[in-house]
N, CA and C atoms as an extended XYZ file, in Angstrom:
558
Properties=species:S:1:pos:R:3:atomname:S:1:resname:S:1:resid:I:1 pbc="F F F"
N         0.837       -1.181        0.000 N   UNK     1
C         0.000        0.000        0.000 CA  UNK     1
C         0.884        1.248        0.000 C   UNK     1
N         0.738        1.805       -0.618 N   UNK     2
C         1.166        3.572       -1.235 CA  UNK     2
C         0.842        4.178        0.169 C   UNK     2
N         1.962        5.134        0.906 N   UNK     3
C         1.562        5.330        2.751 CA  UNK     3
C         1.636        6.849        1.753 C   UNK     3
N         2.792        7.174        0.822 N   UNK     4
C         2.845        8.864        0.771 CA  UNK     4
C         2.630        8.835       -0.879 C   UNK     4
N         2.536       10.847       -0.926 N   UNK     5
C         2.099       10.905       -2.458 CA  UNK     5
C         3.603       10.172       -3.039 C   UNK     5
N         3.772       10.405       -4.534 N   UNK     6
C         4.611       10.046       -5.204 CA  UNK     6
C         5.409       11.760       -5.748 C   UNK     6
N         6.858       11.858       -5.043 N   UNK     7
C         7.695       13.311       -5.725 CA  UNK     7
C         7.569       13.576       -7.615 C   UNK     7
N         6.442       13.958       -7.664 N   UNK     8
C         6.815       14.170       -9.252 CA  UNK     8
C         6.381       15.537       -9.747 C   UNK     8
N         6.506       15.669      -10.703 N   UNK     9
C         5.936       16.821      -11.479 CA  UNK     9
C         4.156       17.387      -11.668 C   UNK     9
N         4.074       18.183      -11.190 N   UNK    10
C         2.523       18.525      -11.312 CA  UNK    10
C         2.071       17.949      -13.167 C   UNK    10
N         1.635       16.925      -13.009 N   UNK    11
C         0.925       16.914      -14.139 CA  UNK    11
C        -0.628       17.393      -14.921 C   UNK    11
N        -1.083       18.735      -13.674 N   UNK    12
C        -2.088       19.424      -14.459 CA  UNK    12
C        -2.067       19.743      -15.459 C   UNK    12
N        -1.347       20.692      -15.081 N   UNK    13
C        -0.911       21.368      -16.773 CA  UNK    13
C        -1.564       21.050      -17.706 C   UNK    13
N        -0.573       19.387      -18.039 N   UNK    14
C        -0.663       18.783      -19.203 CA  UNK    14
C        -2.007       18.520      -19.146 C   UNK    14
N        -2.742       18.213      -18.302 N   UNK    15
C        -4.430       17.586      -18.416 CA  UNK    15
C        -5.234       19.127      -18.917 C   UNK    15
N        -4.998       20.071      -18.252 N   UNK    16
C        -5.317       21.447      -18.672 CA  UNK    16
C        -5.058       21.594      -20.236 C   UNK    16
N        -4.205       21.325      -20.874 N   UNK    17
C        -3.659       21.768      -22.403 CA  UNK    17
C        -4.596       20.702      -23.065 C   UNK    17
N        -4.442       19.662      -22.573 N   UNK    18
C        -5.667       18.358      -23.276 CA  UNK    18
C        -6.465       18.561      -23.237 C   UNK    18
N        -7.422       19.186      -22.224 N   UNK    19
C        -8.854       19.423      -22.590 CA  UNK    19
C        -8.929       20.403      -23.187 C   UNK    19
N        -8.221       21.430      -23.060 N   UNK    20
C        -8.124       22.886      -24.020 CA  UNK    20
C        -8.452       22.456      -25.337 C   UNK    20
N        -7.202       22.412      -25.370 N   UNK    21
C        -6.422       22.287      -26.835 CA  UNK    21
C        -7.655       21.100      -27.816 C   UNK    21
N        -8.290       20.039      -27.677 N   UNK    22
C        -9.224       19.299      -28.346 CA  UNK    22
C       -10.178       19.542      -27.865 C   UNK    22
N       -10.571       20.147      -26.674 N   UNK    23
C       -11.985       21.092      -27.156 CA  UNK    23
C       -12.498       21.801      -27.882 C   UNK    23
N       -11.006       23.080      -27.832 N   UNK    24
C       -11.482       24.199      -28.589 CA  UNK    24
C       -11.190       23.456      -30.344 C   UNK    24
N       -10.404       22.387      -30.854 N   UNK    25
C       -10.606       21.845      -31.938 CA  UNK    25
C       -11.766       21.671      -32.866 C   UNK    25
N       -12.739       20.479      -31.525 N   UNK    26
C       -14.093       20.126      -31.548 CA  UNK    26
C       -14.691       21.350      -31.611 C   UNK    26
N       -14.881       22.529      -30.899 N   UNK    27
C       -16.290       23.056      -30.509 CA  UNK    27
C       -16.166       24.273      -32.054 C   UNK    27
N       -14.535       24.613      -32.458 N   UNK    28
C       -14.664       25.470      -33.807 CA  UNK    28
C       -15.910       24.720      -34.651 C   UNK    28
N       -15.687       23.148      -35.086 N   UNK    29
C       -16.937       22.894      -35.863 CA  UNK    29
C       -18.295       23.046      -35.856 C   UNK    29
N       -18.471       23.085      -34.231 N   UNK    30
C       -20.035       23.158      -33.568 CA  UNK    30
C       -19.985       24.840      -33.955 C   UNK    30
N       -18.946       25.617      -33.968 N   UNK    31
C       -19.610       27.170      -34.069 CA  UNK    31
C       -19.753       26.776      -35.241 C   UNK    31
N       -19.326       26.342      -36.721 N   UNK    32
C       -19.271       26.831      -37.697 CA  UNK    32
C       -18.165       27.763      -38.471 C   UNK    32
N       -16.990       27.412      -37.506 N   UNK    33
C       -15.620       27.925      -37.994 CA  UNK    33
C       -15.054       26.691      -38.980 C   UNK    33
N       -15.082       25.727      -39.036 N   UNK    34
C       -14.436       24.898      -39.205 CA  UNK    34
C       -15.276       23.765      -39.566 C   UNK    34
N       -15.012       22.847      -40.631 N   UNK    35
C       -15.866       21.629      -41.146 CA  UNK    35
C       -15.796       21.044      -40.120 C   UNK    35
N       -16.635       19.927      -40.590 N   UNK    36
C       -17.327       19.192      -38.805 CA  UNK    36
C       -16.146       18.148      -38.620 C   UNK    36
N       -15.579       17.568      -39.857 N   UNK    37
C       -14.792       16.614      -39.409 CA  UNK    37
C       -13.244       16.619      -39.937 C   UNK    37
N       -12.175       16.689      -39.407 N   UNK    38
C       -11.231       17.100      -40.122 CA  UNK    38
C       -10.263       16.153      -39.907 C   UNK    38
N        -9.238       16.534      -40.420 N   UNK    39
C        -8.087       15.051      -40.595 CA  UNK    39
C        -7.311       15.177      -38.789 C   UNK    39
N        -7.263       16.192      -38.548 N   UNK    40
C        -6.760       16.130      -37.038 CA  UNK    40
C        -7.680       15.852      -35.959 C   UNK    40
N        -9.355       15.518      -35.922 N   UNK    41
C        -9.952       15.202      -34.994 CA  UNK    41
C        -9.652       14.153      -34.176 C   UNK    41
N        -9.226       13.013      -35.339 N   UNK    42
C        -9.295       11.824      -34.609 CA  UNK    42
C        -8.417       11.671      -33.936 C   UNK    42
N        -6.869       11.731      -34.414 N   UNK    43
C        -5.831       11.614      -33.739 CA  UNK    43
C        -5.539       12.338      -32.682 C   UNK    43
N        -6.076       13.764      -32.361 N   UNK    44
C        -5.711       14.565      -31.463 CA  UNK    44
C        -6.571       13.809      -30.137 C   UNK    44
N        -8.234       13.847      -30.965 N   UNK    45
C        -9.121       13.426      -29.481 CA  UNK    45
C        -8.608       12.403      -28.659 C   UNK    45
N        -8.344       11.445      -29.424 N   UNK    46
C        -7.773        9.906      -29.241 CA  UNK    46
C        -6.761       10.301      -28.451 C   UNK    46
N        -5.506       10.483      -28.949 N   UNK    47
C        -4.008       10.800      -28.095 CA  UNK    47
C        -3.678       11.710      -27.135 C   UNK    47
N        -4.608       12.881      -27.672 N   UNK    48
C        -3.784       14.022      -26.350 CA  UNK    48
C        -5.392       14.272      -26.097 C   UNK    48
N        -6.660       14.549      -26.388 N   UNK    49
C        -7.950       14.695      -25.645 CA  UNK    49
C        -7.611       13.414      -24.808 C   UNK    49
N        -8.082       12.324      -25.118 N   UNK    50
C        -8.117       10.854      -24.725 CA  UNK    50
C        -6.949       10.369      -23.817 C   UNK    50
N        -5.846        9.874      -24.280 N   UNK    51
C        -5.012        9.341      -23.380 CA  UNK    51
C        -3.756       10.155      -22.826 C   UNK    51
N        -3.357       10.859      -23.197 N   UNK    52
C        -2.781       11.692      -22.174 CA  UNK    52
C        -3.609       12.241      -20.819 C   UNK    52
N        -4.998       12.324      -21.315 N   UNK    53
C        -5.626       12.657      -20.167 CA  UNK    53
C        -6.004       11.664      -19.073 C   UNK    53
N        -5.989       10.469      -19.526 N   UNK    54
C        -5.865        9.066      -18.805 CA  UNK    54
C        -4.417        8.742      -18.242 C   UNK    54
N        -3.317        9.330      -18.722 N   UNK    55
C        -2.328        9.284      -18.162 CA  UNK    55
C        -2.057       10.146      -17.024 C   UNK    55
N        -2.377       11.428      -17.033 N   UNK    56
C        -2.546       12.610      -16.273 CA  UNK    56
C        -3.452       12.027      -15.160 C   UNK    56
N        -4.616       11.493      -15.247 N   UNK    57
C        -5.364       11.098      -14.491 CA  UNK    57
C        -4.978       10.053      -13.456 C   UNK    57
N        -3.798        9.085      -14.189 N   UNK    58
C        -2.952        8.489      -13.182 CA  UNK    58
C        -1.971        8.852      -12.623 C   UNK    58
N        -1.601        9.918      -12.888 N   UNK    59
C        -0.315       10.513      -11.796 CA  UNK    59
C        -0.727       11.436      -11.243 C   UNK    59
N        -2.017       11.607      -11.125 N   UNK    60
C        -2.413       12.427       -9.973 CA  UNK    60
C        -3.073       11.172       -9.168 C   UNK    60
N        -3.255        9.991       -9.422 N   UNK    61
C        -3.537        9.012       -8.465 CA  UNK    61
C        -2.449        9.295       -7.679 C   UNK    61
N        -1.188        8.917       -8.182 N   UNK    62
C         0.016        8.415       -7.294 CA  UNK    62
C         0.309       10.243       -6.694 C   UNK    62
N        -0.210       11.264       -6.898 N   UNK    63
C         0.188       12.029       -6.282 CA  UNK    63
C        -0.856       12.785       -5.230 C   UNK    63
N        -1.920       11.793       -5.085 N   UNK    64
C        -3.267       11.435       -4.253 CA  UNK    64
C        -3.952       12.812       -4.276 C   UNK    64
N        -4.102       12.822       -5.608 N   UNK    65
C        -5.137       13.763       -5.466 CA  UNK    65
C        -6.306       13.726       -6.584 C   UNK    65
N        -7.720       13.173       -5.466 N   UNK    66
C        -8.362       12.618       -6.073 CA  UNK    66
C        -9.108       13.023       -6.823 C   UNK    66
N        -9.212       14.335       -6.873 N   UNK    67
C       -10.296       15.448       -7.714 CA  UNK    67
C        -9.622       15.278       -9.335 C   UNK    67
N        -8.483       15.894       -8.809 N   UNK    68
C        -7.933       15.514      -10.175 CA  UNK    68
C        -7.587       14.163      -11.064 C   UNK    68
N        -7.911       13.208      -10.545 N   UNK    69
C        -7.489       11.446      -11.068 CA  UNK    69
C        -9.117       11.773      -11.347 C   UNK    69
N       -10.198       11.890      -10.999 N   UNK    70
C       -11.169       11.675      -11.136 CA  UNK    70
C       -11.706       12.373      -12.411 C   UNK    70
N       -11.534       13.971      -12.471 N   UNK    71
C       -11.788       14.979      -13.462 CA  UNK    71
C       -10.814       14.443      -14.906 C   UNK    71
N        -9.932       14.120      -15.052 N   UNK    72
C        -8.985       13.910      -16.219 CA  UNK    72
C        -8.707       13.023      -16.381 C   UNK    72
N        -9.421       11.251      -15.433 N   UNK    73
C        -9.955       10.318      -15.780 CA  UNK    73
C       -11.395       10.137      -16.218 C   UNK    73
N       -12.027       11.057      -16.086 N   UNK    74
C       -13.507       11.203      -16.301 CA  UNK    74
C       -13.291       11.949      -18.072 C   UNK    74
N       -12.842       12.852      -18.534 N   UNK    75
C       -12.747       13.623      -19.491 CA  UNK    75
C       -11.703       12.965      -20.668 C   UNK    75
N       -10.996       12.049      -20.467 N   UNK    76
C       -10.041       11.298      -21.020 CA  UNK    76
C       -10.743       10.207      -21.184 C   UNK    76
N       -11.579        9.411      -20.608 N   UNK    77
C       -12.547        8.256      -21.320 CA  UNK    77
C       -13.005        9.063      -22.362 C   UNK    77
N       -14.036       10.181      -21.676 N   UNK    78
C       -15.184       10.950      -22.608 CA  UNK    78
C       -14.252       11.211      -24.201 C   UNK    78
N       -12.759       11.665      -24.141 N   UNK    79
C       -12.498       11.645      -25.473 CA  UNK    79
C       -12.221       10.640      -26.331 C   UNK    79
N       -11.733        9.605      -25.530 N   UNK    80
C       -11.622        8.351      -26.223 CA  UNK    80
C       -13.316        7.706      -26.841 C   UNK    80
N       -13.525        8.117      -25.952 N   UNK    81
C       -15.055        7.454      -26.445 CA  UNK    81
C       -15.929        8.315      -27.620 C   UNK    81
N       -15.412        9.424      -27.520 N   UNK    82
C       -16.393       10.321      -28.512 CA  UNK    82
C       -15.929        9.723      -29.929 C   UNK    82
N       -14.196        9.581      -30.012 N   UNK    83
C       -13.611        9.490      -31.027 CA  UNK    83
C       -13.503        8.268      -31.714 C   UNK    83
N       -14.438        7.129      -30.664 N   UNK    84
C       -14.191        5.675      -31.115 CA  UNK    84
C       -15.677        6.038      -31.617 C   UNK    84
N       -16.615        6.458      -31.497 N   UNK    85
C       -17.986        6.669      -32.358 CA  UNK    85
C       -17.395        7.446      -34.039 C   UNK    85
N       -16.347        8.012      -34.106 N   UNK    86
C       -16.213        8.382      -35.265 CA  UNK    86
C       -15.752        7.312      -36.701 C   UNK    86
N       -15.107        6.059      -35.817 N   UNK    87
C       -14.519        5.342      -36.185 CA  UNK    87
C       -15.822        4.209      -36.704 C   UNK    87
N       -16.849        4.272      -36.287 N   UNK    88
C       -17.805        2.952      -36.497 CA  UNK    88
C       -18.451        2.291      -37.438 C   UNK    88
N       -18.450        1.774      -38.006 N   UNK    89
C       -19.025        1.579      -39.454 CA  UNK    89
C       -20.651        2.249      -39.313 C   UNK    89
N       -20.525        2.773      -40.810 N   UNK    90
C       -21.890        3.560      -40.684 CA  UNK    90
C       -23.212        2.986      -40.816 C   UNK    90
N       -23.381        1.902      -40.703 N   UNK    91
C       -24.863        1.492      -40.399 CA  UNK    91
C       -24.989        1.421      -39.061 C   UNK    91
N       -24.031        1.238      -38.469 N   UNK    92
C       -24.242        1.253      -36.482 CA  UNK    92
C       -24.072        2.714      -36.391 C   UNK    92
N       -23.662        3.973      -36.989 N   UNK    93
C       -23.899        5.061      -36.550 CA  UNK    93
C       -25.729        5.570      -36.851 C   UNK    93
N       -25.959        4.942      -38.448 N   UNK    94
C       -27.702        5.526      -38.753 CA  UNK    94
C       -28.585        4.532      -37.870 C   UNK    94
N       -28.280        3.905      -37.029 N   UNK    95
C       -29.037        3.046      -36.253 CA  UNK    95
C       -29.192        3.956      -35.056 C   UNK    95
N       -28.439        4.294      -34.422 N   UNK    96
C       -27.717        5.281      -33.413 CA  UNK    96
C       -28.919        6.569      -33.643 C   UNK    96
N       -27.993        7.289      -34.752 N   UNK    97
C       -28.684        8.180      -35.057 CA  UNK    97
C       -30.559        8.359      -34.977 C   UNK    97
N       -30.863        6.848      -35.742 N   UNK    98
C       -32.494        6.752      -36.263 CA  UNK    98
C       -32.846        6.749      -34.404 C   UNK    98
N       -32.383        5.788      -33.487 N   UNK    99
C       -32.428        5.641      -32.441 CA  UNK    99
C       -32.795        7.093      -31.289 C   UNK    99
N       -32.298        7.789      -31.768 N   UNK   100
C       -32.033        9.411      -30.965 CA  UNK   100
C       -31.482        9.601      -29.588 C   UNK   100
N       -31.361       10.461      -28.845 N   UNK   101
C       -31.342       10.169      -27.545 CA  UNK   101
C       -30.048        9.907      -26.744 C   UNK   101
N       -29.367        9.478      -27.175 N   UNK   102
C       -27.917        8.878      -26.847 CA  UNK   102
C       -27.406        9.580      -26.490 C   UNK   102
N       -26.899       10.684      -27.707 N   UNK   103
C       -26.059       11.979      -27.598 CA  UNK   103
C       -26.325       12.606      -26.976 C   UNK   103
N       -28.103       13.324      -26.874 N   UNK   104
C       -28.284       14.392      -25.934 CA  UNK   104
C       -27.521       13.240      -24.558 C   UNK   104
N       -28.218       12.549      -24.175 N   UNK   105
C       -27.986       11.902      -22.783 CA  UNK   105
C       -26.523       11.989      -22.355 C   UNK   105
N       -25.349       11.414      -23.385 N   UNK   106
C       -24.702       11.652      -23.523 CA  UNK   106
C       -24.157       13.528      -22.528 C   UNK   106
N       -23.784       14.132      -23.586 N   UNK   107
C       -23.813       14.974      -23.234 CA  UNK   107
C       -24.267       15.560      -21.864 C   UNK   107
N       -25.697       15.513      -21.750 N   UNK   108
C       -26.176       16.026      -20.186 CA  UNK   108
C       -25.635       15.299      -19.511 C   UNK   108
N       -25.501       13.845      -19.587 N   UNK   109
C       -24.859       13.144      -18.122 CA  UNK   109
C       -23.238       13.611      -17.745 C   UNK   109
N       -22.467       14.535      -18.686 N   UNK   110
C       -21.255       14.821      -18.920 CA  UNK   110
C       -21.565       16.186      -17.975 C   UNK   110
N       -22.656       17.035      -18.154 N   UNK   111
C       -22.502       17.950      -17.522 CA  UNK   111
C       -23.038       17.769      -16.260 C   UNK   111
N       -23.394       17.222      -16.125 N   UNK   112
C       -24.222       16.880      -14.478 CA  UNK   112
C       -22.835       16.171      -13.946 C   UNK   112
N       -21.832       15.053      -14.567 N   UNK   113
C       -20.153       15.128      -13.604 CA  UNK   113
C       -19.523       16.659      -13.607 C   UNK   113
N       -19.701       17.614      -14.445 N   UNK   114
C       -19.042       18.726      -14.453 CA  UNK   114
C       -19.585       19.909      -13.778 C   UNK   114
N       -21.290       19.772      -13.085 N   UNK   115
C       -21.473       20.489      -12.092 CA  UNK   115
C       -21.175       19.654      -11.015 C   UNK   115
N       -20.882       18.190      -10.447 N   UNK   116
C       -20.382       17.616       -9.402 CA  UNK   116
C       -18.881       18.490       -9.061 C   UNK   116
N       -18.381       18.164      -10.232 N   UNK   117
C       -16.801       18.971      -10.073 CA  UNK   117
C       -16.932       20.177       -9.396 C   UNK   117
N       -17.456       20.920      -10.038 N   UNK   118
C       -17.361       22.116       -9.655 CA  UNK   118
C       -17.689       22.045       -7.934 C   UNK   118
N       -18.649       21.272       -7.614 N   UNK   119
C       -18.997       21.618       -6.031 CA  UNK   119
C       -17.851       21.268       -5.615 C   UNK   119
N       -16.999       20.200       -5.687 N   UNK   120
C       -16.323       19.739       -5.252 CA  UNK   120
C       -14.607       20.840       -5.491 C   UNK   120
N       -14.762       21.601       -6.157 N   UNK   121
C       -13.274       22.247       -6.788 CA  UNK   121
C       -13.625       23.640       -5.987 C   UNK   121
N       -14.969       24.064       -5.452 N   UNK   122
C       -15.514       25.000       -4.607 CA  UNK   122
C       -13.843       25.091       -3.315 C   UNK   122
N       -13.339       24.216       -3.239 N   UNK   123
C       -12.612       24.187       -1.887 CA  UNK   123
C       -11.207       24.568       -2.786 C   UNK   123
N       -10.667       24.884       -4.105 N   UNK   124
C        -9.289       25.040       -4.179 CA  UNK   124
C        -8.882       26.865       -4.695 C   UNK   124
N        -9.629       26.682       -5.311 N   UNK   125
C        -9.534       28.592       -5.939 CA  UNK   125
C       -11.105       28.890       -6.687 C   UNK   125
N       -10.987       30.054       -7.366 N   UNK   126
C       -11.891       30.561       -8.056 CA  UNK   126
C       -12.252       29.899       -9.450 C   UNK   126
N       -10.780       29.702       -9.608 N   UNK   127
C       -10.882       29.283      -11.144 CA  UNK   127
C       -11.426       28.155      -11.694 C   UNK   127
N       -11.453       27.103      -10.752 N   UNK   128
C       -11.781       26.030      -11.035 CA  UNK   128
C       -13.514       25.537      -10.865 C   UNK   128
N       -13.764       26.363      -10.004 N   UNK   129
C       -15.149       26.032      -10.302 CA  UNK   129
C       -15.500       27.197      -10.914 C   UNK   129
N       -15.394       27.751      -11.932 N   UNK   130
C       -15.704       28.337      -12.838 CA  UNK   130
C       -15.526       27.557      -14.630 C   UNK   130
N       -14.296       27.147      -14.202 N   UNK   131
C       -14.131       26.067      -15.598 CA  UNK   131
C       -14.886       25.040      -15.631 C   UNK   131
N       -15.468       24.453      -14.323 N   UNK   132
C       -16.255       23.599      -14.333 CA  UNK   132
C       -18.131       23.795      -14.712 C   UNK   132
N       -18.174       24.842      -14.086 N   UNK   133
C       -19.475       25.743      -14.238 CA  UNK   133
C       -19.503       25.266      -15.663 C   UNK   133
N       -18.659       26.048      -16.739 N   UNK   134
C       -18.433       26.611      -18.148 CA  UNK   134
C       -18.502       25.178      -18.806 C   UNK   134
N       -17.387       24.415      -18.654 N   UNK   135
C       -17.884       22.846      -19.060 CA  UNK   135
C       -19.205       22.215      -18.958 C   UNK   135
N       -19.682       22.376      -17.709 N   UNK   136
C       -21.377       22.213      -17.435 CA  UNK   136
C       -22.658       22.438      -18.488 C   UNK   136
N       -21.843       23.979      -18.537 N   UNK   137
C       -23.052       24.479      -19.661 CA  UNK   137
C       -22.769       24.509      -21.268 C   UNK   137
N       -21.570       23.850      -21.245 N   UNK   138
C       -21.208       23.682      -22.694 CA  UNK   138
C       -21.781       22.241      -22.872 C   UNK   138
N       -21.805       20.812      -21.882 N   UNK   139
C       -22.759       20.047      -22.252 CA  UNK   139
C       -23.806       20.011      -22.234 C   UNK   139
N       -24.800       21.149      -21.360 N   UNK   140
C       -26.123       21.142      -21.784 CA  UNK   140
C       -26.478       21.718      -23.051 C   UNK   140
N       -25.861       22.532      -23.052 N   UNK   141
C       -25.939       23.080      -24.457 CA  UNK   141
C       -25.831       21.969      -25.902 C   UNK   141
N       -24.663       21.571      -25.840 N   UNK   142
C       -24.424       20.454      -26.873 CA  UNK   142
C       -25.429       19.534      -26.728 C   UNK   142
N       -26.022       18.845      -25.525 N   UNK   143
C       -27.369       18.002      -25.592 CA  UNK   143
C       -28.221       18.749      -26.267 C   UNK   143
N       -28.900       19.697      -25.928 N   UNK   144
C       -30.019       20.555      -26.648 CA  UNK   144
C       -29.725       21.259      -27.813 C   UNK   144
N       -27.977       21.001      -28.167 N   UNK   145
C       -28.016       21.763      -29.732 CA  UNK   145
C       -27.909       20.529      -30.629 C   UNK   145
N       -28.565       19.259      -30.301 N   UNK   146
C       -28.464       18.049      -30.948 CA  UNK   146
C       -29.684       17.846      -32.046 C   UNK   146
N       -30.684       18.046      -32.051 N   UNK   147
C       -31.115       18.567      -32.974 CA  UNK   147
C       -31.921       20.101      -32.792 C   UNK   147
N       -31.217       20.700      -32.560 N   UNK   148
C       -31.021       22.364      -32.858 CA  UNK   148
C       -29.818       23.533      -33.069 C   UNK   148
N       -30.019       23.791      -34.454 N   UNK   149
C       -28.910       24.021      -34.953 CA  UNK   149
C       -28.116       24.969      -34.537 C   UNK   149
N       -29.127       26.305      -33.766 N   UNK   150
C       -28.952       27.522      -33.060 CA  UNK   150
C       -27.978       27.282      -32.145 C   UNK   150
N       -28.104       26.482      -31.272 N   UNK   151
C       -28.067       26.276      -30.032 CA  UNK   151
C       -26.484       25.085      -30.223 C   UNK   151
N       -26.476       24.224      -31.112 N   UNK   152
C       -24.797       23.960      -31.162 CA  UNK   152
C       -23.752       24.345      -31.619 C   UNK   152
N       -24.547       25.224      -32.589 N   UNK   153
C       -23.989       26.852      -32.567 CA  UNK   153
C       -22.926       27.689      -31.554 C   UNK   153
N       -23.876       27.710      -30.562 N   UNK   154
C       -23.775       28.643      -29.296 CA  UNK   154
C       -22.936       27.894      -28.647 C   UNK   154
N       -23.119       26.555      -28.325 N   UNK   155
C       -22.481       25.456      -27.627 CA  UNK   155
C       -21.398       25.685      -28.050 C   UNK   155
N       -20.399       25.817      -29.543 N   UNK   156
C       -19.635       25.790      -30.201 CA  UNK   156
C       -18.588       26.880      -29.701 C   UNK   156
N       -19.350       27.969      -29.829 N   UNK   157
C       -18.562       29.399      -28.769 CA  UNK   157
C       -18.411       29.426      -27.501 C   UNK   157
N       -19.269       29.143      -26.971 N   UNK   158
C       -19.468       28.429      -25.412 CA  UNK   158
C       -18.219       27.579      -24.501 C   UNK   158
N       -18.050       25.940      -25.982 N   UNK   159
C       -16.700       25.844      -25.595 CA  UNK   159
C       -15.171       26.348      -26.039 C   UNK   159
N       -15.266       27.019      -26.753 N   UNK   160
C       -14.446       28.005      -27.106 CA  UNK   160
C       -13.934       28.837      -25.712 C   UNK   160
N       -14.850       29.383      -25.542 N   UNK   161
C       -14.477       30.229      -24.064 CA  UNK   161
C       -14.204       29.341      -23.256 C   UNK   161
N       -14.567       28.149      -23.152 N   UNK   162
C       -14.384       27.530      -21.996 CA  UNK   162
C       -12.996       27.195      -22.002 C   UNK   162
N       -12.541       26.708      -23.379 N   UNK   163
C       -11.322       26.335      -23.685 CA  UNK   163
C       -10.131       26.994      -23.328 C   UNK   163
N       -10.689       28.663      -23.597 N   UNK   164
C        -9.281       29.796      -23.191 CA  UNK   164
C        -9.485       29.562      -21.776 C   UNK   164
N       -10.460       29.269      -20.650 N   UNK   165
C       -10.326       29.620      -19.298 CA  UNK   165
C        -9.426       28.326      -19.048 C   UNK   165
N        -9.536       27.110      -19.461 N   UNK   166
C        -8.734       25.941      -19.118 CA  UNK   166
C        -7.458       25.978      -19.583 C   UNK   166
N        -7.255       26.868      -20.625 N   UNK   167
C        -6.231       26.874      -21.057 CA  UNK   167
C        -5.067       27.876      -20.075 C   UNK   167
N        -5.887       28.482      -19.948 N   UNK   168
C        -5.274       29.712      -18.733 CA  UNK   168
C        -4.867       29.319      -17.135 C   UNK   168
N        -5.738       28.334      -17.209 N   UNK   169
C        -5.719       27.391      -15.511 CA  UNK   169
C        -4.345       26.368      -15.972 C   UNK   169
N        -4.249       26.145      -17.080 N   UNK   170
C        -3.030       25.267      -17.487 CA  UNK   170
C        -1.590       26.228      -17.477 C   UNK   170
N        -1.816       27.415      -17.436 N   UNK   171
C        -0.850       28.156      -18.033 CA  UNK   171
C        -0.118       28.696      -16.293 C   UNK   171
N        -1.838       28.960      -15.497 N   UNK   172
C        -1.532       29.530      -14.240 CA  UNK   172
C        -0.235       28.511      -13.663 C   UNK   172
N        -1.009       27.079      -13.728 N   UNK   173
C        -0.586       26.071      -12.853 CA  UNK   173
C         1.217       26.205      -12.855 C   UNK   173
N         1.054       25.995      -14.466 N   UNK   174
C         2.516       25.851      -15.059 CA  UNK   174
C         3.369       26.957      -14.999 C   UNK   174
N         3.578       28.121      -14.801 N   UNK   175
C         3.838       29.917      -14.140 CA  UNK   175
C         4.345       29.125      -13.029 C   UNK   175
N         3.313       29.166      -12.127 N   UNK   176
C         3.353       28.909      -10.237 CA  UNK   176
C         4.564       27.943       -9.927 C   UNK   176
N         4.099       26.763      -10.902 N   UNK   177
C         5.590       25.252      -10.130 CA  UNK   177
C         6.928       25.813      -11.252 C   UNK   177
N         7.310       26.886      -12.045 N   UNK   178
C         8.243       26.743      -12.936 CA  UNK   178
C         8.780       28.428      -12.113 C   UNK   178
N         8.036       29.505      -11.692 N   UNK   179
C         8.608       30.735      -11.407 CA  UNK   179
C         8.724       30.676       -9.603 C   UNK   179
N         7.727       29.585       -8.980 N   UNK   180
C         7.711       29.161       -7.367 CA  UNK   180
C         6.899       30.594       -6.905 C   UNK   180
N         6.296       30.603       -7.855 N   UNK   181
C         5.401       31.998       -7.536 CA  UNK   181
C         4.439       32.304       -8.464 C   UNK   181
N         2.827       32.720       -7.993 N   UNK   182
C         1.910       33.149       -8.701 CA  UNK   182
C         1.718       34.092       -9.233 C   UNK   182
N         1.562       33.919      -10.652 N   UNK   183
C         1.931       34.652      -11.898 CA  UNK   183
C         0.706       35.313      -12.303 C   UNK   183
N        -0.069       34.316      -12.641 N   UNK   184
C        -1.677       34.465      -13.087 CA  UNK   184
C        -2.402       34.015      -11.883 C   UNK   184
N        -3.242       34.897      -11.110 N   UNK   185
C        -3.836       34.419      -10.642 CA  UNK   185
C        -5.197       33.413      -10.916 C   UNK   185
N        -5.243       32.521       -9.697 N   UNK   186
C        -6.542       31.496       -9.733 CA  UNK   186
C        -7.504       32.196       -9.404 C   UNK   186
């Protein structure tokens, strides 16, 4: 049994730049910046959305901190999984599709872990339950912009912003353990 954390490197950061960085990828298409499917979706969601964030998610096990193993093990399935639906042969996607329901559910059950977070991130700074808030309402949104076009639209900008605030919580983190002093505040 593991008695102390493990001496390593804050690996937020990196979980911070992963959800950034292939969010704001994904959500350009939902605004309408960007075609819906592009040659870098898959590989990015998959590798650095997806498993870097599953990796991140385990070295904050060994560095016992469970909010974070939980949040960037929770968000690192979600990309692996979004990106293995891209991969499916397309009669199991128009089945899916004819089916309905999935995605929104999908989605809302994503934001209902991302208002849990947030109660729970209530105890470290400002910033974080605010990114969580913002994630929250970028999956309700994406549920209800599932068939409405307005509205995944909005979702699309929505995570956009959300993306620069995570990206900024990645940037804070990484300032603080590299200057031993807070740069950007939380």
């Amino acid at each position: 049994m593991l008695q102390h954390a493990v001496d390593c490197a804050n690996p937020a950061p990196l979980g911070f730049f992963a959800f950034s960085l292939t969010t704001a990828l994904y959500m350009t298409s939902q605004a309408g910046l960007t075609e819906a499917a592009t040659q870098c979706d898959f590989p990015l969601g998959i590798c650095f959305g997806g498993l870097t964030m599953l990796i991140v998610a385990i070295l904050e096990m060994f560095r016992r901190n469970t909010l974070g193993a939980t949040v960037f093990g929770t968000f690192g399935a979600f990309w692996i999984a979004i990106e293995a639906v891209t991969v499916m042969p397309s009669d199991i996607k128009v089945a899916q599709a004819q089916g309905g329901g999935n995605c929104d559910c999908l989605s809302a059950l994503f934001g209902v872990a991302a208002i849990g977070f947030m109660c729970v991130s209530v105890a470290y700074n400002l910033a974080l339950p605010l990114v969580f808030l913002m994630i929250g309402i970028m999956f309700f949104l994406l549920s209800a912009g599932t068939t409405r076009p307005n509205i995944a639209k909005a979702a699309g900008w929505w995570g956009i912003f959300t993306s620069v605030l995570a990206f900024y919580i990645g940037m804070a983190i990484l300032f603080e353990e590299s200057w031993g002093r807070e740069i950007l505040p939380l």
